[in-house]
Coordinates of C-alpha atoms in Angstrom, one line a residue:
Chain A
M84 CA -41.5 -142.2 -93.6
V85 CA -38.3 -141.4 -91.2
E86 CA -34.9 -141.3 -92.8
P87 CA -32.9 -144.1 -91.8
K88 CA -29.9 -143.0 -89.9
V89 CA -27.8 -145.1 -92.5
R90 CA -29.1 -146.4 -96.0
I91 CA -26.5 -148.2 -98.2
R92 CA -27.4 -149.1 -102.0
S93 CA -26.2 -151.5 -104.3
V94 CA -22.6 -151.1 -103.0
R95 CA -19.9 -152.8 -105.2
K96 CA -16.1 -153.1 -104.1
C97 CA -13.1 -154.6 -105.8
F98 CA -9.7 -155.4 -104.5
G99 CA -8.1 -155.8 -107.9
S100 CA -10.0 -158.3 -109.9
V101 CA -12.0 -159.9 -106.7
E102 CA -15.2 -158.4 -106.3
V103 CA -15.6 -158.5 -102.6
L104 CA -19.0 -156.6 -102.3
K105 CA -21.6 -157.7 -105.3
G106 CA -24.5 -154.9 -104.7
I107 CA -25.4 -154.5 -101.0
S108 CA -28.4 -152.5 -99.9
L109 CA -29.2 -152.1 -96.2
D110 CA -31.0 -149.7 -94.1
V111 CA -30.1 -148.9 -90.3
P112 CA -32.7 -146.9 -88.4
E113 CA -32.1 -144.4 -86.1
G114 CA -31.1 -146.2 -82.8
G115 CA -31.3 -149.5 -84.6
V116 CA -28.7 -152.0 -83.9
V117 CA -27.5 -154.1 -87.2
C118 CA -25.8 -157.2 -86.7
V119 CA -23.7 -158.4 -89.4
V120 CA -22.2 -162.0 -89.6
G121 CA -20.8 -164.3 -92.0
P122 CA -17.7 -166.4 -92.6
S123 CA -14.1 -164.6 -93.2
G124 CA -13.5 -163.0 -96.3
S125 CA -17.3 -162.5 -97.3
G126 CA -17.1 -158.7 -97.3
K127 CA -18.8 -157.8 -94.0
S128 CA -15.7 -155.7 -92.6
T129 CA -15.1 -154.2 -96.2
L130 CA -18.8 -152.8 -95.8
L131 CA -18.6 -151.6 -92.4
R132 CA -15.0 -149.9 -93.6
C133 CA -16.9 -148.3 -96.6
V134 CA -19.3 -146.4 -94.4
N135 CA -16.7 -144.3 -93.0
R136 CA -14.7 -144.4 -96.2
L137 CA -11.6 -146.0 -95.1
E138 CA -12.3 -147.9 -98.0
T139 CA -13.6 -146.3 -101.4
I140 CA -16.7 -147.8 -103.1
D141 CA -16.7 -148.6 -107.0
S142 CA -20.4 -148.3 -107.5
G143 CA -23.4 -147.7 -105.3
R144 CA -24.3 -145.0 -102.6
I145 CA -24.0 -144.8 -98.9
W146 CA -25.8 -142.0 -96.9
V147 CA -25.7 -141.4 -93.1
D148 CA -28.1 -139.1 -91.9
G149 CA -28.7 -138.0 -95.2
D150 CA -25.2 -137.1 -96.4
L151 CA -23.8 -139.0 -99.2
I152 CA -20.4 -140.5 -98.1
G153 CA -17.3 -139.5 -100.2
Y154 CA -19.0 -137.5 -102.6
A155 CA -21.2 -134.6 -103.4
E156 CA -23.5 -134.4 -106.0
Q157 CA -23.8 -131.2 -108.0
G158 CA -26.3 -131.4 -110.7
D159 CA -26.1 -135.1 -112.3
R160 CA -22.4 -135.1 -111.6
L161 CA -20.3 -136.6 -108.5
H162 CA -17.4 -134.6 -107.1
H163 CA -14.9 -136.0 -104.7
L164 CA -15.3 -134.4 -101.4
R165 CA -12.4 -132.4 -100.3
P166 CA -9.7 -133.9 -97.6
A167 CA -11.4 -131.4 -95.1
Q168 CA -15.0 -132.3 -95.8
L169 CA -14.3 -136.2 -95.6
C170 CA -12.7 -135.6 -92.2
R171 CA -15.6 -133.7 -91.1
Q172 CA -18.0 -136.7 -92.2
R173 CA -15.8 -139.1 -90.3
Q174 CA -16.0 -137.3 -87.1
D175 CA -19.8 -138.1 -86.5
I176 CA -19.0 -141.7 -87.2
G177 CA -17.1 -143.8 -84.5
M178 CA -15.4 -146.8 -85.4
V179 CA -13.9 -149.3 -82.9
F180 CA -11.5 -151.9 -84.5
Q181 CA -10.8 -155.7 -84.0
R182 CA -7.0 -154.9 -82.8
F183 CA -8.1 -151.8 -80.8
H184 CA -5.6 -149.5 -82.4
L185 CA -5.0 -147.4 -79.1
F186 CA -2.3 -144.6 -79.7
P187 CA 0.3 -146.9 -77.8
H188 CA 2.1 -143.3 -76.9
R189 CA -0.7 -141.9 -74.8
T190 CA -2.4 -142.8 -71.6
A191 CA -5.8 -144.1 -71.9
L192 CA -7.0 -140.8 -70.5
E193 CA -5.0 -139.0 -73.4
N194 CA -6.5 -141.8 -76.0
V195 CA -10.0 -140.7 -75.1
M196 CA -9.0 -136.8 -75.1
E197 CA -7.1 -136.8 -78.6
G198 CA -9.9 -136.6 -81.0
P199 CA -12.0 -133.7 -79.1
V200 CA -8.6 -131.9 -78.5
V201 CA -6.9 -132.4 -82.0
V202 CA -9.8 -132.7 -84.3
K203 CA -12.7 -130.4 -82.7
G204 CA -10.4 -127.8 -80.7
V205 CA -11.7 -128.5 -77.4
A206 CA -10.2 -127.1 -74.4
K207 CA -8.0 -129.7 -72.9
G208 CA -9.7 -129.2 -69.0
R209 CA -13.1 -129.7 -70.8
A210 CA -11.6 -132.6 -72.9
R211 CA -10.2 -134.2 -69.7
E212 CA -13.3 -133.9 -67.6
R213 CA -15.2 -135.6 -70.4
A214 CA -12.8 -138.1 -71.3
M215 CA -13.1 -138.9 -67.4
E216 CA -16.7 -139.5 -67.4
L217 CA -16.5 -141.7 -70.5
L218 CA -14.1 -143.9 -68.9
E219 CA -16.2 -144.0 -65.7
R220 CA -18.8 -145.3 -68.1
V221 CA -16.6 -147.9 -69.3
D222 CA -15.9 -148.8 -66.0
L223 CA -12.1 -147.7 -66.3
A224 CA -11.5 -144.5 -64.6
D225 CA -9.1 -146.1 -62.1
R226 CA -6.8 -147.1 -65.1
A227 CA -6.9 -143.5 -66.7
G228 CA -3.0 -143.1 -66.4
H229 CA -2.4 -146.5 -67.7
Y230 CA -0.5 -147.0 -71.1
P231 CA -2.4 -149.4 -73.6
A232 CA 0.3 -151.8 -73.1
Q233 CA -0.3 -151.9 -69.8
L234 CA -4.0 -152.8 -70.0
S235 CA -5.6 -156.3 -70.9
G236 CA -7.3 -156.7 -74.2
G237 CA -10.7 -156.1 -72.8
Q238 CA -9.7 -152.8 -71.2
Q239 CA -8.1 -151.5 -74.1
Q240 CA -11.1 -152.3 -76.0
R241 CA -13.4 -150.4 -73.7
V242 CA -10.9 -147.7 -73.9
A243 CA -11.2 -147.6 -77.5
I244 CA -15.1 -147.5 -77.4
A245 CA -14.7 -144.5 -75.0
R246 CA -12.3 -142.6 -77.2
S247 CA -14.9 -143.3 -80.1
L248 CA -17.6 -141.8 -77.7
A249 CA -15.6 -138.6 -77.0
M250 CA -16.5 -137.6 -80.4
D251 CA -20.3 -137.7 -79.6
P252 CA -20.8 -140.0 -82.9
K253 CA -24.1 -140.2 -84.4
L254 CA -23.3 -143.7 -85.6
M255 CA -21.0 -146.4 -84.1
L256 CA -19.4 -149.1 -86.2
F257 CA -17.8 -152.1 -84.4
D258 CA -15.7 -154.5 -86.6
E259 CA -15.3 -157.7 -84.7
P260 CA -14.7 -155.9 -81.4
T261 CA -14.3 -159.1 -79.2
S262 CA -12.5 -161.3 -81.8
A263 CA -9.1 -160.6 -80.9
L264 CA -10.1 -161.2 -77.0
D265 CA -9.5 -164.1 -74.7
P266 CA -12.8 -165.6 -74.0
E267 CA -12.9 -164.2 -70.5
L268 CA -12.5 -160.6 -71.5
V269 CA -15.5 -160.9 -74.2
Q270 CA -18.2 -160.2 -71.8
E271 CA -16.9 -157.2 -70.4
V272 CA -16.8 -155.6 -73.9
L273 CA -20.4 -157.0 -74.8
A274 CA -21.7 -155.3 -71.8
V275 CA -20.3 -152.0 -72.5
M276 CA -21.8 -152.3 -76.3
R277 CA -25.2 -153.6 -74.6
D278 CA -25.4 -150.3 -72.4
L279 CA -24.6 -148.2 -75.6
A280 CA -27.4 -149.9 -77.1
A281 CA -29.8 -149.6 -74.6
S282 CA -28.7 -145.7 -74.5
G283 CA -30.4 -145.4 -78.2
M284 CA -26.9 -145.6 -80.0
T285 CA -27.3 -146.4 -83.8
M286 CA -24.6 -149.5 -84.2
M287 CA -23.4 -151.5 -87.0
V288 CA -21.7 -154.2 -85.6
V289 CA -19.7 -157.1 -87.5
T290 CA -19.5 -160.1 -85.0
H291 CA -19.6 -163.8 -84.3
E292 CA -21.2 -163.4 -81.2
M293 CA -24.6 -165.0 -81.7
G294 CA -25.7 -164.7 -78.2
F295 CA -25.4 -160.7 -78.3
A296 CA -26.9 -160.7 -81.9
R297 CA -29.9 -162.4 -80.5
E298 CA -30.0 -160.3 -77.4
V299 CA -29.4 -156.8 -78.4
G300 CA -29.7 -156.8 -82.3
D301 CA -32.6 -155.2 -84.1
N302 CA -31.6 -156.9 -87.5
L303 CA -29.3 -159.3 -88.5
I304 CA -27.5 -159.5 -92.0
F305 CA -25.8 -162.8 -93.3
I306 CA -23.2 -161.7 -95.8
D307 CA -21.6 -164.3 -97.9
G308 CA -19.8 -164.1 -101.1
G309 CA -20.2 -160.4 -101.2
V310 CA -24.2 -160.3 -100.8
I311 CA -26.8 -160.4 -98.2
V312 CA -28.1 -163.9 -98.0
E313 CA -30.5 -163.9 -95.1
Q314 CA -31.4 -161.1 -93.1
G315 CA -34.3 -160.3 -90.3
H316 CA -35.2 -160.0 -86.8
P317 CA -31.9 -161.9 -85.1
R318 CA -34.6 -164.1 -82.9
D319 CA -36.2 -165.2 -85.9
V320 CA -33.4 -166.0 -88.2
L321 CA -31.5 -167.4 -85.7
A322 CA -34.2 -170.0 -84.9
N323 CA -35.3 -170.6 -88.5
P324 CA -32.2 -170.2 -91.0
R325 CA -33.9 -170.7 -94.5
H326 CA -30.8 -170.7 -96.5
E327 CA -28.4 -173.8 -96.8
R328 CA -25.5 -171.4 -96.5
F329 CA -26.4 -169.9 -93.3
R330 CA -27.6 -173.2 -91.6
A331 CA -24.1 -174.6 -92.4
F332 CA -22.6 -171.3 -91.0
L333 CA -24.6 -171.4 -87.9
G334 CA -23.4 -175.1 -87.3
Q335 CA -19.9 -173.8 -87.3
V336 CA -20.1 -170.6 -85.0
L337 CA -22.9 -172.0 -82.6
Chain B
M71 CA 15.7 -192.0 -47.4
T72 CA 14.8 -188.4 -48.4
K73 CA 12.9 -186.3 -46.2
T74 CA 9.8 -185.2 -47.8
P75 CA 9.2 -181.5 -47.0
Q76 CA 6.5 -180.4 -44.7
A77 CA 4.3 -177.6 -45.6
A78 CA 5.7 -175.5 -43.1
D79 CA 9.1 -176.1 -44.5
V80 CA 8.3 -175.3 -47.9
A81 CA 7.7 -171.6 -47.0
D82 CA 11.6 -171.2 -46.4
L83 CA 13.8 -173.3 -48.7
P84 CA 16.7 -170.8 -49.6
I85 CA 18.6 -171.3 -53.0
D86 CA 22.2 -171.4 -51.8
A87 CA 23.8 -173.5 -54.6
V88 CA 27.3 -173.8 -55.7
R89 CA 27.8 -172.6 -59.5
P90 CA 29.6 -174.7 -61.6
P91 CA 33.6 -174.0 -62.4
R92 CA 34.1 -171.9 -65.7
P93 CA 37.6 -172.5 -66.2
G94 CA 37.4 -171.2 -70.0
R95 CA 36.0 -167.9 -68.8
W96 CA 38.4 -167.4 -66.2
I97 CA 41.3 -168.2 -68.6
A98 CA 39.7 -165.8 -71.1
A99 CA 39.5 -163.0 -68.8
V100 CA 43.5 -163.5 -67.1
V101 CA 44.6 -163.3 -70.9
A102 CA 42.3 -160.2 -71.5
A103 CA 43.8 -158.5 -68.5
F104 CA 47.2 -159.4 -69.4
A105 CA 47.0 -158.1 -72.7
L106 CA 45.6 -154.7 -71.6
V107 CA 48.1 -154.4 -69.1
W108 CA 50.8 -154.8 -71.5
L109 CA 49.3 -152.6 -74.2
A110 CA 48.9 -150.0 -71.5
Y111 CA 52.6 -150.5 -70.3
T112 CA 54.0 -150.2 -73.7
I113 CA 52.2 -147.1 -74.8
I114 CA 52.9 -145.3 -71.5
V115 CA 56.9 -146.2 -71.4
N116 CA 57.0 -145.5 -75.4
E117 CA 59.2 -142.6 -76.1
N118 CA 58.2 -142.0 -79.5
L119 CA 54.5 -140.8 -78.3
H120 CA 55.4 -137.5 -76.5
W121 CA 53.0 -137.0 -74.3
D122 CA 54.2 -133.6 -73.3
V123 CA 53.5 -132.4 -76.8
I124 CA 50.0 -134.0 -76.6
A125 CA 49.6 -132.4 -73.4
E126 CA 50.9 -129.2 -74.8
Y127 CA 48.2 -129.1 -78.0
L128 CA 45.1 -130.4 -76.1
M129 CA 44.2 -126.9 -75.1
D130 CA 45.9 -125.3 -78.2
G131 CA 43.8 -122.3 -79.4
R132 CA 44.2 -123.6 -82.9
V133 CA 42.9 -127.3 -82.1
L134 CA 40.3 -125.7 -80.1
G135 CA 39.2 -123.4 -83.2
G136 CA 39.1 -126.9 -85.2
L137 CA 37.0 -128.7 -82.7
W138 CA 34.3 -125.9 -82.6
V139 CA 34.3 -126.1 -86.6
T140 CA 33.8 -130.1 -86.1
I141 CA 31.0 -129.3 -83.8
Q142 CA 29.3 -126.6 -85.9
L143 CA 29.7 -128.8 -89.4
T144 CA 28.1 -131.9 -87.5
V145 CA 25.0 -129.9 -85.9
L146 CA 24.4 -127.9 -89.0
S147 CA 24.8 -130.9 -91.5
M148 CA 22.6 -133.4 -89.2
V149 CA 19.9 -130.5 -88.9
I150 CA 19.6 -130.0 -92.6
G151 CA 20.2 -133.2 -93.5
L152 CA 17.1 -134.3 -91.0
A153 CA 14.9 -131.5 -92.5
L154 CA 16.0 -133.1 -96.4
G155 CA 15.4 -136.5 -95.0
I156 CA 12.0 -136.0 -93.8
L157 CA 11.0 -134.1 -96.9
A158 CA 12.3 -136.9 -98.9
A159 CA 10.9 -139.5 -97.0
V160 CA 7.5 -137.6 -97.1
M161 CA 7.8 -137.4 -101.2
Q162 CA 8.5 -140.7 -101.4
L163 CA 5.1 -141.7 -99.5
S164 CA 3.2 -139.2 -101.6
G165 CA 0.6 -140.0 -103.9
S166 CA 2.4 -138.2 -106.9
P167 CA 4.9 -140.5 -109.2
V168 CA 6.9 -137.3 -109.8
L169 CA 7.3 -136.6 -106.1
R170 CA 8.1 -140.1 -105.6
G171 CA 10.6 -140.1 -108.6
A172 CA 12.2 -137.2 -107.6
S173 CA 12.9 -138.3 -104.3
A174 CA 14.3 -141.7 -105.3
L175 CA 16.6 -139.9 -107.6
Y176 CA 18.1 -138.3 -104.7
T177 CA 18.5 -140.9 -102.5
W178 CA 19.5 -143.2 -105.6
F179 CA 22.5 -140.6 -106.5
F180 CA 23.7 -139.5 -103.2
R181 CA 23.9 -142.6 -101.6
G182 CA 25.6 -144.2 -105.0
T183 CA 28.3 -141.8 -105.0
P184 CA 31.4 -141.5 -102.2
L185 CA 30.8 -138.6 -100.0
L186 CA 34.9 -138.1 -100.5
V187 CA 34.0 -137.6 -104.4
Q188 CA 31.1 -135.4 -103.4
L189 CA 33.0 -133.3 -101.0
I190 CA 35.5 -132.5 -103.9
F191 CA 32.9 -131.9 -106.3
W192 CA 31.0 -129.3 -104.2
F193 CA 34.5 -127.7 -103.4
N194 CA 35.3 -127.2 -107.5
I195 CA 31.6 -126.3 -108.3
G196 CA 33.0 -123.2 -109.6
L197 CA 34.3 -125.3 -112.3
V198 CA 30.8 -126.1 -113.7
F199 CA 28.8 -123.1 -112.5
P200 CA 30.9 -120.3 -112.3
S201 CA 28.1 -118.1 -110.8
F202 CA 24.7 -118.4 -109.1
G203 CA 21.9 -116.2 -109.2
I204 CA 18.1 -115.6 -108.4
G205 CA 16.1 -114.5 -111.8
V206 CA 14.1 -116.3 -114.5
P207 CA 15.4 -119.5 -115.3
F208 CA 16.6 -120.7 -118.8
D209 CA 19.4 -118.0 -119.1
G210 CA 16.9 -115.1 -118.4
P211 CA 17.9 -111.9 -116.5
K212 CA 19.4 -112.2 -112.9
L213 CA 18.0 -110.6 -110.0
I214 CA 21.0 -111.0 -107.7
E215 CA 24.0 -113.0 -109.0
W216 CA 27.2 -114.5 -107.0
Q217 CA 30.4 -115.7 -108.0
A218 CA 30.9 -119.1 -107.2
N219 CA 34.6 -118.7 -105.9
E220 CA 33.0 -116.2 -103.4
L221 CA 30.2 -118.7 -102.2
I222 CA 32.1 -121.7 -101.9
T223 CA 34.5 -121.4 -99.3
P224 CA 35.7 -124.9 -97.9
F225 CA 33.1 -124.7 -94.9
T226 CA 30.1 -124.1 -97.4
A227 CA 31.3 -126.8 -99.3
A228 CA 31.7 -129.2 -96.7
L229 CA 28.2 -128.3 -95.2
L230 CA 26.7 -128.5 -98.8
G231 CA 28.5 -132.1 -99.3
L232 CA 27.8 -133.6 -95.9
A233 CA 24.3 -132.0 -95.3
I234 CA 22.9 -133.4 -98.8
N235 CA 24.6 -136.4 -98.5
E236 CA 23.3 -137.1 -94.8
G237 CA 19.5 -136.2 -96.0
A238 CA 19.8 -138.9 -98.9
Y239 CA 20.7 -141.6 -95.8
M240 CA 18.0 -140.0 -93.3
A241 CA 15.3 -140.2 -95.9
E242 CA 15.8 -144.0 -95.6
I243 CA 15.8 -143.9 -91.7
V244 CA 12.6 -141.6 -91.7
R245 CA 10.9 -143.7 -94.5
A246 CA 11.6 -147.2 -92.4
G247 CA 10.2 -145.1 -89.2
I248 CA 7.0 -144.2 -90.8
R249 CA 6.5 -147.4 -92.5
S250 CA 7.1 -149.5 -88.8
V251 CA 4.0 -147.9 -87.6
D252 CA 1.0 -150.0 -87.9
P253 CA -1.3 -149.0 -90.6
G254 CA -4.2 -149.5 -88.2
Q255 CA -3.2 -146.4 -86.1
R256 CA -3.4 -144.3 -89.3
E257 CA -6.8 -145.6 -89.6
A258 CA -7.8 -145.3 -86.1
A259 CA -6.9 -141.8 -86.3
E260 CA -8.7 -140.9 -89.8
A261 CA -11.6 -142.5 -88.2
L262 CA -11.7 -139.9 -85.4
G263 CA -11.6 -137.5 -88.3
M264 CA -8.0 -136.3 -88.3
S265 CA -6.6 -134.6 -91.3
H266 CA -3.5 -136.0 -92.8
R267 CA -1.3 -133.6 -91.2
Q268 CA -2.6 -134.3 -87.9
V269 CA -2.6 -138.0 -88.5
L270 CA 1.1 -137.5 -89.5
R271 CA 2.0 -135.0 -86.5
R272 CA -0.2 -136.6 -83.5
V273 CA 0.1 -140.3 -84.7
V274 CA 2.6 -141.4 -87.0
L275 CA 5.7 -139.0 -86.2
P276 CA 5.5 -139.7 -82.7
Q277 CA 5.7 -143.5 -83.4
A278 CA 8.0 -143.3 -85.8
M279 CA 10.5 -141.3 -83.7
R280 CA 10.9 -144.6 -81.4
V281 CA 12.5 -146.2 -84.7
I282 CA 13.8 -143.2 -86.1
I283 CA 15.9 -142.0 -83.1
P284 CA 18.3 -144.5 -82.5
P285 CA 19.7 -144.6 -85.8
T286 CA 19.4 -141.0 -86.0
G287 CA 22.0 -141.0 -82.9
N288 CA 24.2 -143.4 -84.7
Q289 CA 24.1 -140.9 -87.7
F290 CA 25.2 -138.0 -85.6
I291 CA 27.8 -140.0 -83.7
S292 CA 29.0 -141.3 -87.0
M293 CA 28.9 -137.5 -88.6
L294 CA 31.3 -136.1 -85.7
K295 CA 34.0 -138.5 -87.3
T296 CA 32.9 -138.1 -90.8
T297 CA 33.7 -134.2 -90.9
S298 CA 37.3 -135.4 -90.9
M299 CA 36.8 -136.1 -94.5
V300 CA 36.8 -132.6 -94.8
S301 CA 40.1 -132.2 -94.5
V302 CA 40.5 -133.2 -98.1
I303 CA 39.1 -129.5 -98.9
A304 CA 40.9 -128.1 -95.9
G305 CA 37.6 -127.5 -94.1
A306 CA 39.7 -125.9 -90.9
E307 CA 37.9 -128.6 -88.8
L308 CA 39.5 -130.8 -86.0
L309 CA 41.5 -132.9 -88.6
T310 CA 42.7 -130.2 -90.9
V311 CA 44.3 -128.1 -88.0
S312 CA 46.1 -131.1 -86.4
Q313 CA 47.5 -131.8 -89.9
R314 CA 48.5 -128.1 -90.1
I315 CA 50.1 -128.4 -86.9
Y316 CA 52.2 -131.3 -87.5
L317 CA 53.5 -130.5 -91.0
G318 CA 55.1 -127.6 -89.2
N319 CA 56.2 -129.9 -86.2
F320 CA 56.5 -132.8 -87.4
E321 CA 54.7 -134.3 -84.4
V322 CA 52.4 -136.4 -86.5
I323 CA 51.6 -139.4 -84.0
A324 CA 51.1 -136.9 -81.1
M325 CA 48.5 -134.5 -83.0
L326 CA 46.7 -137.5 -84.4
I327 CA 46.0 -138.4 -80.7
V328 CA 45.2 -134.9 -79.8
A329 CA 42.5 -135.2 -82.4
S330 CA 41.4 -139.0 -81.7
I331 CA 41.3 -137.7 -77.6
W332 CA 38.8 -135.0 -78.8
Y333 CA 36.7 -137.0 -81.1
I334 CA 36.3 -139.6 -78.3
V335 CA 35.2 -136.9 -76.2
L336 CA 32.5 -135.7 -78.6
T337 CA 31.3 -139.0 -79.5
T338 CA 31.1 -140.1 -75.8
I339 CA 29.2 -136.8 -75.0
A340 CA 27.1 -137.3 -78.1
S341 CA 26.2 -141.2 -76.7
V342 CA 25.5 -140.1 -73.4
G343 CA 23.0 -137.8 -75.0
Q344 CA 21.5 -140.2 -77.3
H345 CA 20.7 -142.6 -74.2
F346 CA 18.5 -139.8 -72.6
I347 CA 16.7 -138.9 -75.8
E348 CA 15.6 -142.6 -76.7
K349 CA 14.6 -142.8 -73.3
R350 CA 12.3 -139.9 -73.7
F351 CA 10.6 -141.3 -76.6
E352 CA 9.9 -144.9 -75.2
R353 CA 6.6 -143.8 -73.3
G354 CA 4.1 -146.5 -73.5
H355 CA 6.9 -149.3 -74.7
H356 CA 8.2 -150.6 -71.4
A357 CA 9.3 -153.7 -72.4
L358 CA 11.4 -152.1 -75.4
Q359 CA 12.8 -149.6 -73.1
V360 CA 14.6 -152.3 -70.9
R361 CA 16.0 -154.0 -73.9
V362 CA 17.3 -151.1 -75.3
R363 CA 18.7 -149.7 -72.4
R364 CA 20.7 -153.0 -71.5
N365 CA 22.1 -153.0 -75.3
L366 CA 23.2 -149.3 -74.9
R367 CA 25.2 -150.1 -71.6
P368 CA 28.2 -151.6 -72.7
F369 CA 29.8 -152.9 -69.5
S370 CA 26.3 -153.8 -68.0
R371 CA 26.3 -157.4 -66.2
G372 CA 23.7 -160.1 -66.6
N373 CA 23.4 -159.7 -70.3
A374 CA 23.7 -163.5 -70.9

């Protein structure tokens, strides 16, 4: 059997006394698109943030491309990774945030160049060329010199996607990428994500866009109360939701 | 009967409206103008002000020497204070409770005692520590040793007092600046794989600067004037030399005006500099830029 791109096993995570993830196990195959849905506070964003270690986990294991995230196994003991090793792991995992988080003091082009230049030490000229290609890919080449404050939400999110892609990630994490957008701007971002999925990128997408999940997703995960309540191919589970909680959730978002 | 404007007319309807009278504002303006003229008149005709003495001492060598000491003290204590402040702020945000505690103790102590007391204390530090040395701590052998009386001149005492005190205030300013940066910025940078140092240098500090620079400019301007406190330990800066001169020629008011003129020149130059530096750090924040610029221009119109 082929090693999955992402392997998540029995992950638990507490914030203080509240357990937000109560044993999540999940595989994402190479090139797969997993859509994670669930009510707010269900732990779906936390799960995503654990994958690139923006959050630490309290138990369980996460592997990306066969590498254990956050720790090194030596003998029968786990050792925390040193900060530099952690940074190395994160370089290969792109993340797109709900609120974009573009660097406001840099232009769209500079935002896309920042990762390769600062982290990978790519020469500025080459980074600029590549950044322009990526901006072209998200259809924003004409906005390269604009600061984030001069762009619409949809444009900012597309720049944020280009910024992540500039690091040539093996995996892309999307944390509610369209939730902060005006309705008419959602489609332009989804179109970019659709292209990305078609190009074979492995993606984990936390979203409320059921249409996107049905069309692009290979696997749909419904999380509620920190556990996976239902999962399966999006077309099947959306057509025949088995659990009452999932049915109730779909009734609210559709 | 009112005529409804036709579509063709609508394109060209200039607003040429009459402003309502503002009698309150007019009266206030007349009173203020009168007060200004009267004040200027009493100053100009007052014989006790000795304008000739002021003119004579404005470019006096001793005064210019004091001016130079004031500039040196201000720049050096701000630079050292900023370095101490950044260090203390980074310590305060560290994961180690020992570093956080040390930083908190520093700001607590130096913000909690008057600068005047600190200055006199540093000047008399020799009474507590007669000598300073480099060597083994806890009374071990010393490599080099200095006598406090030689080391602590009025200038070094002034620099110590001003810089260490300033550092405690700058720590709070830098900390507020770092905390003002959206935590999402740090996360986005970490998600790209940046190290802590890169996140701080490339993402957090440049954005924090926007918040740090205006109060730092104010601290600098304030420091230009605070240096005058050094006169209690005879720091040889502007106020000290002015005092020395008026103790000899009894031109108290004239010499104070000479000093004041130079302080105003310095603070004005610093304010202009502050304006340009702030503009430099506002890339990508255009709405804010307009607001700050409007606040900076004291006599700009249309603030209402």
